[in-house]
Structure formats: structure tokens, C-alpha cells
DNA sequence: CGTTATTATATGAAAAGGAATATTTTATGG
DNA sequence: CCATAAAATATTCCTTTTCATATAATAACG
């Protein structure tokens, strides 16, 4: 014997990270080609479809990022006119973040590409496999320690 | 109506990223508690089980990171005595990186924790679901555009 | 062979990210 | 109420990553 006895090749967390990376690679390149970083894309995408927006903390969790990073990136996007902040009237610690019309426009264009890419991905995977994958991932998210 | 019409909630790449993040969170905290960053953990783990080690480029791909980042982190780990570099004799552009005995020792201790965590994760998931998940992820990796 | 292209790694400056903490506001408990 | 604790966001400082490019070595092609 002497086959690839690498530890990581049998390690579930590595398989997950690799799958996420491989599946996202092509689309992420498209996003960067539009001059948008992945962190910015995640912020814009997370806000799309929310009505009042999200608080900074919610946004951080949604983006799988930490709060200070989100605060700083939101700063820049506000400067660029893509987002706006407004304080919560009941709890003045909370800060809501939402898309401006310009932000909506920007994210809509990215989402169109995302849907297109996703369609190709699901197609390559086959609908039945895609459903199985989604179910398995959802279970994992719900049941992870 | 007005259900959570968020775009990301139905987006496969987001589901994948979130699953990876959620599943890894607890273990990653353990790693950091050992004074080891995730990037360092990935380098050490990637090398475990290789015989001659990996080249810098292979290591970068295995760690889902880019090459300059790996070069620099390897620098530090060499300084710390956990890794060693040696040039390829046939192609002197290539640089091999492998674990020193101290590196092996360090990674073995982390891998023990990783296996323990994985056992609990698989248990929470159920063996049959785990197998389905692995198969689905492997297909995704192989078939992604 | 010599010249140009390509590949592998390293380096340097700039941007992003992370850990710790400050600040402001709300909750809690005597 | 007042004091203390907890929560949400911002800020600071430092590390890490990224982007571009330099350097060195091999490959390819006339």
C-alpha cells in the first residue's frame, strides 16, 4: 500500500470547505470582474429581499463575517451610495442597514448572474442530486453541534 | 404575503458556505484556543499523510488559499521549526514543504481533536445522512463548472 | 542553440480582516 | 431610582491576505 493516505482527504470539514470553494470559484471570479469583492457581494445579497434591511449584527451573521469587518465595509458602501444606515427608534443601540435604489440596482445585476450560474450548476449536478444535496446541507446546518 | 423573501435563503452557494461555516465553527474555536490559526491548521493538516510533503503550489490549492499567503505562512512555520523546505532536485523552481518531527507532533494532537469532533458531528447527523452528504459533496466537486 | 514563453516561488505595498476594547444604550437587581 | 451588568456598534491596533510584480528556472519554438 501507499495510496494517498492524506488525512484531509477523508475529513468531512475539508470536503465541505472544498465543495463550497470549488462550486463558488467560477461565480466569484465573475463578481470580482465586476469590481465587487466577495464580502461586498455577500452584504448586498444578504440585504436583497429584506424590507426594512438588517441590523449590523444580523448582517454580520448572515455574511458569516465578524461584526467589526461589517461595520467597516458598510461605511464604505454608504460612502458609495449603495447602502444607508438608520438608527432604530426603539433601541438606539441598533443600527439598520438597507439598500439604496443604487444598491438595489447593483445587486440586481449581480443576482441575475448568480441565478444564471446557479442554473448551470444545478444542471451539471442533475435536479435529483441537487435536491439531495440541499436537504443534506440543511440537516447539517440544523444539527451541527 | 411577506415571508422571508430573501434572495440568499434559496441560493445554493450560500447554503454551502453556511453549512461549511456552521459545521466548522466549534472545531475552529478549539483550534484557535490551541493558539493555532485556521490557515496554519490547514497547512499542517494538508501535509499530514504525504510522504515527501507538498510543493508550495500544491499546498496553496489544498488549503484553498493563494500562493503568496502560503509562502509567507510557511516562512513562519519554518522559523517555528514545524516545517522544512527543500528544493526539488529535478526542477529547481519547485520547493517542497514537509512536516518536521515537531510539526508532526503538533498536527497529530490537532488531528486527534478533529477526529473527535468529526465523530460527534457524524453522530449528530446520523451515519446514513453523513454518507449521503459525502456522496453529494463529492459529486459537486467533480462536476462543478 | 538562442530567444521567447511559460511556470513556480518570493517579495513588497496596499487592502482587508481579526482581537481587544471603547462607547453608547438598554436591562437587571438591590 | 441607582448601580451594575449586558448588549450593539464603532474604533484602534496589529496581523494576514491580496494584487501586482520580481526573480529564477524550465519549456517551446524558430
PDB file of N, CA and C in Angstrom, chain A residues 14-54:
ATOM      1  N   UNK A  14     -13.178  19.299   5.619  1.00  0.00           N
ATOM      2  CA  UNK A  14     -12.397  19.668   4.443  1.00  0.00           C
ATOM      3  C   UNK A  14     -13.212  19.479   3.166  1.00  0.00           C
ATOM      4  N   UNK A  15     -13.941  18.388   3.109  1.00  0.00           N
ATOM      5  CA  UNK A  15     -14.808  18.129   1.952  1.00  0.00           C
ATOM      6  C   UNK A  15     -15.805  19.272   1.789  1.00  0.00           C
ATOM      7  N   UNK A  16     -16.373  19.698   2.877  1.00  0.00           N
ATOM      8  CA  UNK A  16     -17.335  20.797   2.846  1.00  0.00           C
ATOM      9  C   UNK A  16     -16.705  22.092   2.356  1.00  0.00           C
ATOM     10  N   UNK A  17     -15.550  22.429   2.936  1.00  0.00           N
ATOM     11  CA  UNK A  17     -14.896  23.676   2.554  1.00  0.00           C
ATOM     12  C   UNK A  17     -14.491  23.638   1.087  1.00  0.00           C
ATOM     13  N   UNK A  18     -14.026  22.465   0.654  1.00  0.00           N
ATOM     14  CA  UNK A  18     -13.594  22.341  -0.723  1.00  0.00           C
ATOM     15  C   UNK A  18     -14.782  22.429  -1.679  1.00  0.00           C
ATOM     16  N   UNK A  19     -15.867  21.780  -1.319  1.00  0.00           N
ATOM     17  CA  UNK A  19     -17.054  21.826  -2.167  1.00  0.00           C
ATOM     18  C   UNK A  19     -17.537  23.261  -2.306  1.00  0.00           C
ATOM     19  N   UNK A  20     -17.579  23.964  -1.191  1.00  0.00           N
ATOM     20  CA  UNK A  20     -18.022  25.350  -1.231  1.00  0.00           C
ATOM     21  C   UNK A  20     -17.091  26.177  -2.109  1.00  0.00           C
ATOM     22  N   UNK A  21     -15.795  25.969  -1.943  1.00  0.00           N
ATOM     23  CA  UNK A  21     -14.818  26.731  -2.711  1.00  0.00           C
ATOM     24  C   UNK A  21     -14.905  26.429  -4.201  1.00  0.00           C
ATOM     25  N   UNK A  22     -14.936  25.153  -4.527  1.00  0.00           N
ATOM     26  CA  UNK A  22     -14.980  24.751  -5.937  1.00  0.00           C
ATOM     27  C   UNK A  22     -16.265  25.237  -6.603  1.00  0.00           C
ATOM     28  N   UNK A  23     -17.373  25.070  -5.914  1.00  0.00           N
ATOM     29  CA  UNK A  23     -18.651  25.438  -6.512  1.00  0.00           C
ATOM     30  C   UNK A  23     -18.761  26.945  -6.719  1.00  0.00           C
ATOM     31  N   UNK A  24     -18.111  27.699  -5.829  1.00  0.00           N
ATOM     32  CA  UNK A  24     -18.227  29.154  -5.905  1.00  0.00           C
ATOM     33  C   UNK A  24     -17.194  29.798  -6.823  1.00  0.00           C
ATOM     34  N   UNK A  25     -16.119  29.083  -7.101  1.00  0.00           N
ATOM     35  CA  UNK A  25     -14.964  29.706  -7.756  1.00  0.00           C
ATOM     36  C   UNK A  25     -15.334  30.480  -9.016  1.00  0.00           C
ATOM     37  N   UNK A  26     -16.044  29.840  -9.901  1.00  0.00           N
ATOM     38  CA  UNK A  26     -16.345  30.482 -11.178  1.00  0.00           C
ATOM     39  C   UNK A  26     -17.182  31.741 -10.990  1.00  0.00           C
ATOM     40  N   UNK A  27     -18.221  31.623 -10.194  1.00  0.00           N
ATOM     41  CA  UNK A  27     -19.067  32.797  -9.984  1.00  0.00           C
ATOM     42  C   UNK A  27     -18.316  33.909  -9.257  1.00  0.00           C
ATOM     43  N   UNK A  28     -17.526  33.557  -8.288  1.00  0.00           N
ATOM     44  CA  UNK A  28     -16.771  34.576  -7.561  1.00  0.00           C
ATOM     45  C   UNK A  28     -15.848  35.348  -8.495  1.00  0.00           C
ATOM     46  N   UNK A  29     -15.302  34.677  -9.463  1.00  0.00           N
ATOM     47  CA  UNK A  29     -14.475  35.377 -10.448  1.00  0.00           C
ATOM     48  C   UNK A  29     -15.307  36.386 -11.222  1.00  0.00           C
ATOM     49  N   UNK A  30     -16.514  35.993 -11.579  1.00  0.00           N
ATOM     50  CA  UNK A  30     -17.397  36.927 -12.289  1.00  0.00           C
ATOM     51  C   UNK A  30     -17.672  38.156 -11.431  1.00  0.00           C
ATOM     52  N   UNK A  31     -17.903  37.916 -10.143  1.00  0.00           N
ATOM     53  CA  UNK A  31     -18.201  39.031  -9.246  1.00  0.00           C
ATOM     54  C   UNK A  31     -17.011  39.980  -9.177  1.00  0.00           C
ATOM     55  N   UNK A  32     -15.829  39.417  -8.974  1.00  0.00           N
ATOM     56  CA  UNK A  32     -14.640  40.269  -8.906  1.00  0.00           C
ATOM     57  C   UNK A  32     -14.408  41.003 -10.213  1.00  0.00           C
ATOM     58  N   UNK A  33     -14.752  40.340 -11.326  1.00  0.00           N
ATOM     59  CA  UNK A  33     -14.594  41.002 -12.629  1.00  0.00           C
ATOM     60  C   UNK A  33     -15.505  42.219 -12.738  1.00  0.00           C
ATOM     61  N   UNK A  34     -16.567  42.249 -11.942  1.00  0.00           N
ATOM     62  CA  UNK A  34     -17.447  43.427 -11.899  1.00  0.00           C
ATOM     63  C   UNK A  34     -16.928  44.473 -10.917  1.00  0.00           C
ATOM     64  N   UNK A  35     -15.752  44.235 -10.358  1.00  0.00           N
ATOM     65  CA  UNK A  35     -15.184  45.189  -9.412  1.00  0.00           C
ATOM     66  C   UNK A  35     -15.808  45.100  -8.025  1.00  0.00           C
ATOM     67  N   UNK A  36     -16.390  43.953  -7.710  1.00  0.00           N
ATOM     68  CA  UNK A  36     -17.061  43.790  -6.420  1.00  0.00           C
ATOM     69  C   UNK A  36     -16.359  42.663  -5.653  1.00  0.00           C
ATOM     70  N   UNK A  37     -15.989  42.925  -4.411  1.00  0.00           N
ATOM     71  CA  UNK A  37     -15.361  41.877  -3.615  1.00  0.00           C
ATOM     72  C   UNK A  37     -16.424  40.916  -3.095  1.00  0.00           C
ATOM     73  N   UNK A  38     -15.981  39.745  -2.669  1.00  0.00           N
ATOM     74  CA  UNK A  38     -16.936  38.744  -2.194  1.00  0.00           C
ATOM     75  C   UNK A  38     -17.633  39.223  -0.925  1.00  0.00           C
ATOM     76  N   UNK A  39     -16.915  39.919  -0.076  1.00  0.00           N
ATOM     77  CA  UNK A  39     -17.555  40.404   1.150  1.00  0.00           C
ATOM     78  C   UNK A  39     -18.641  41.430   0.817  1.00  0.00           C
ATOM     79  N   UNK A  40     -18.360  42.290  -0.143  1.00  0.00           N
ATOM     80  CA  UNK A  40     -19.381  43.256  -0.550  1.00  0.00           C
ATOM     81  C   UNK A  40     -20.570  42.543  -1.178  1.00  0.00           C
ATOM     82  N   UNK A  41     -20.286  41.603  -2.037  1.00  0.00           N
ATOM     83  CA  UNK A  41     -21.365  40.815  -2.654  1.00  0.00           C
ATOM     84  C   UNK A  41     -22.244  40.175  -1.587  1.00  0.00           C
ATOM     85  N   UNK A  42     -21.623  39.632  -0.556  1.00  0.00           N
ATOM     86  CA  UNK A  42     -22.411  38.978   0.491  1.00  0.00           C
ATOM     87  C   UNK A  42     -23.287  39.963   1.247  1.00  0.00           C
ATOM     88  N   UNK A  43     -22.768  41.139   1.488  1.00  0.00           N
ATOM     89  CA  UNK A  43     -23.569  42.149   2.168  1.00  0.00           C
ATOM     90  C   UNK A  43     -24.764  42.545   1.307  1.00  0.00           C
ATOM     91  N   UNK A  44     -24.496  42.875   0.071  1.00  0.00           N
ATOM     92  CA  UNK A  44     -25.585  43.300  -0.818  1.00  0.00           C
ATOM     93  C   UNK A  44     -26.614  42.175  -0.970  1.00  0.00           C
ATOM     94  N   UNK A  45     -26.116  40.948  -1.198  1.00  0.00           N
ATOM     95  CA  UNK A  45     -27.026  39.816  -1.406  1.00  0.00           C
ATOM     96  C   UNK A  45     -27.850  39.528  -0.161  1.00  0.00           C
ATOM     97  N   UNK A  46     -27.233  39.676   1.002  1.00  0.00           N
ATOM     98  CA  UNK A  46     -27.957  39.403   2.246  1.00  0.00           C
ATOM     99  C   UNK A  46     -29.100  40.378   2.448  1.00  0.00           C
ATOM    100  N   UNK A  47     -28.935  41.598   1.951  1.00  0.00           N
ATOM    101  CA  UNK A  47     -29.961  42.618   2.161  1.00  0.00           C
ATOM    102  C   UNK A  47     -31.102  42.510   1.149  1.00  0.00           C
ATOM    103  N   UNK A  48     -30.812  41.883   0.032  1.00  0.00           N
ATOM    104  CA  UNK A  48     -31.832  41.799  -1.010  1.00  0.00           C
ATOM    105  C   UNK A  48     -33.018  40.958  -0.553  1.00  0.00           C
ATOM    106  N   UNK A  49     -34.178  41.547  -0.586  1.00  0.00           N
ATOM    107  CA  UNK A  49     -35.375  40.816  -0.205  1.00  0.00           C
ATOM    108  C   UNK A  49     -35.809  41.111   1.226  1.00  0.00           C
ATOM    109  N   UNK A  50     -34.993  41.839   1.957  1.00  0.00           N
ATOM    110  CA  UNK A  50     -35.415  42.288   3.291  1.00  0.00           C
ATOM    111  C   UNK A  50     -36.138  43.607   3.098  1.00  0.00           C
ATOM    112  N   UNK A  51     -37.084  43.859   3.948  1.00  0.00           N
ATOM    113  CA  UNK A  51     -37.869  45.063   3.700  1.00  0.00           C
ATOM    114  C   UNK A  51     -37.309  46.267   4.448  1.00  0.00           C
ATOM    115  N   UNK A  52     -37.082  46.072   5.733  1.00  0.00           N
ATOM    116  CA  UNK A  52     -36.527  47.193   6.478  1.00  0.00           C
ATOM    117  C   UNK A  52     -35.005  47.136   6.517  1.00  0.00           C
ATOM    118  N   UNK A  53     -34.419  46.143   5.882  1.00  0.00           N
ATOM    119  CA  UNK A  53     -32.980  45.959   5.953  1.00  0.00           C
ATOM    120  C   UNK A  53     -32.613  45.002   7.070  1.00  0.00           C
ATOM    121  N   UNK A  54     -31.371  45.024   7.496  1.00  0.00           N
ATOM    122  CA  UNK A  54     -30.897  44.180   8.595  1.00  0.00           C
ATOM    123  C   UNK A  54     -30.075  45.053   9.529  1.00  0.00           C
TER     124      UNK A  54
END
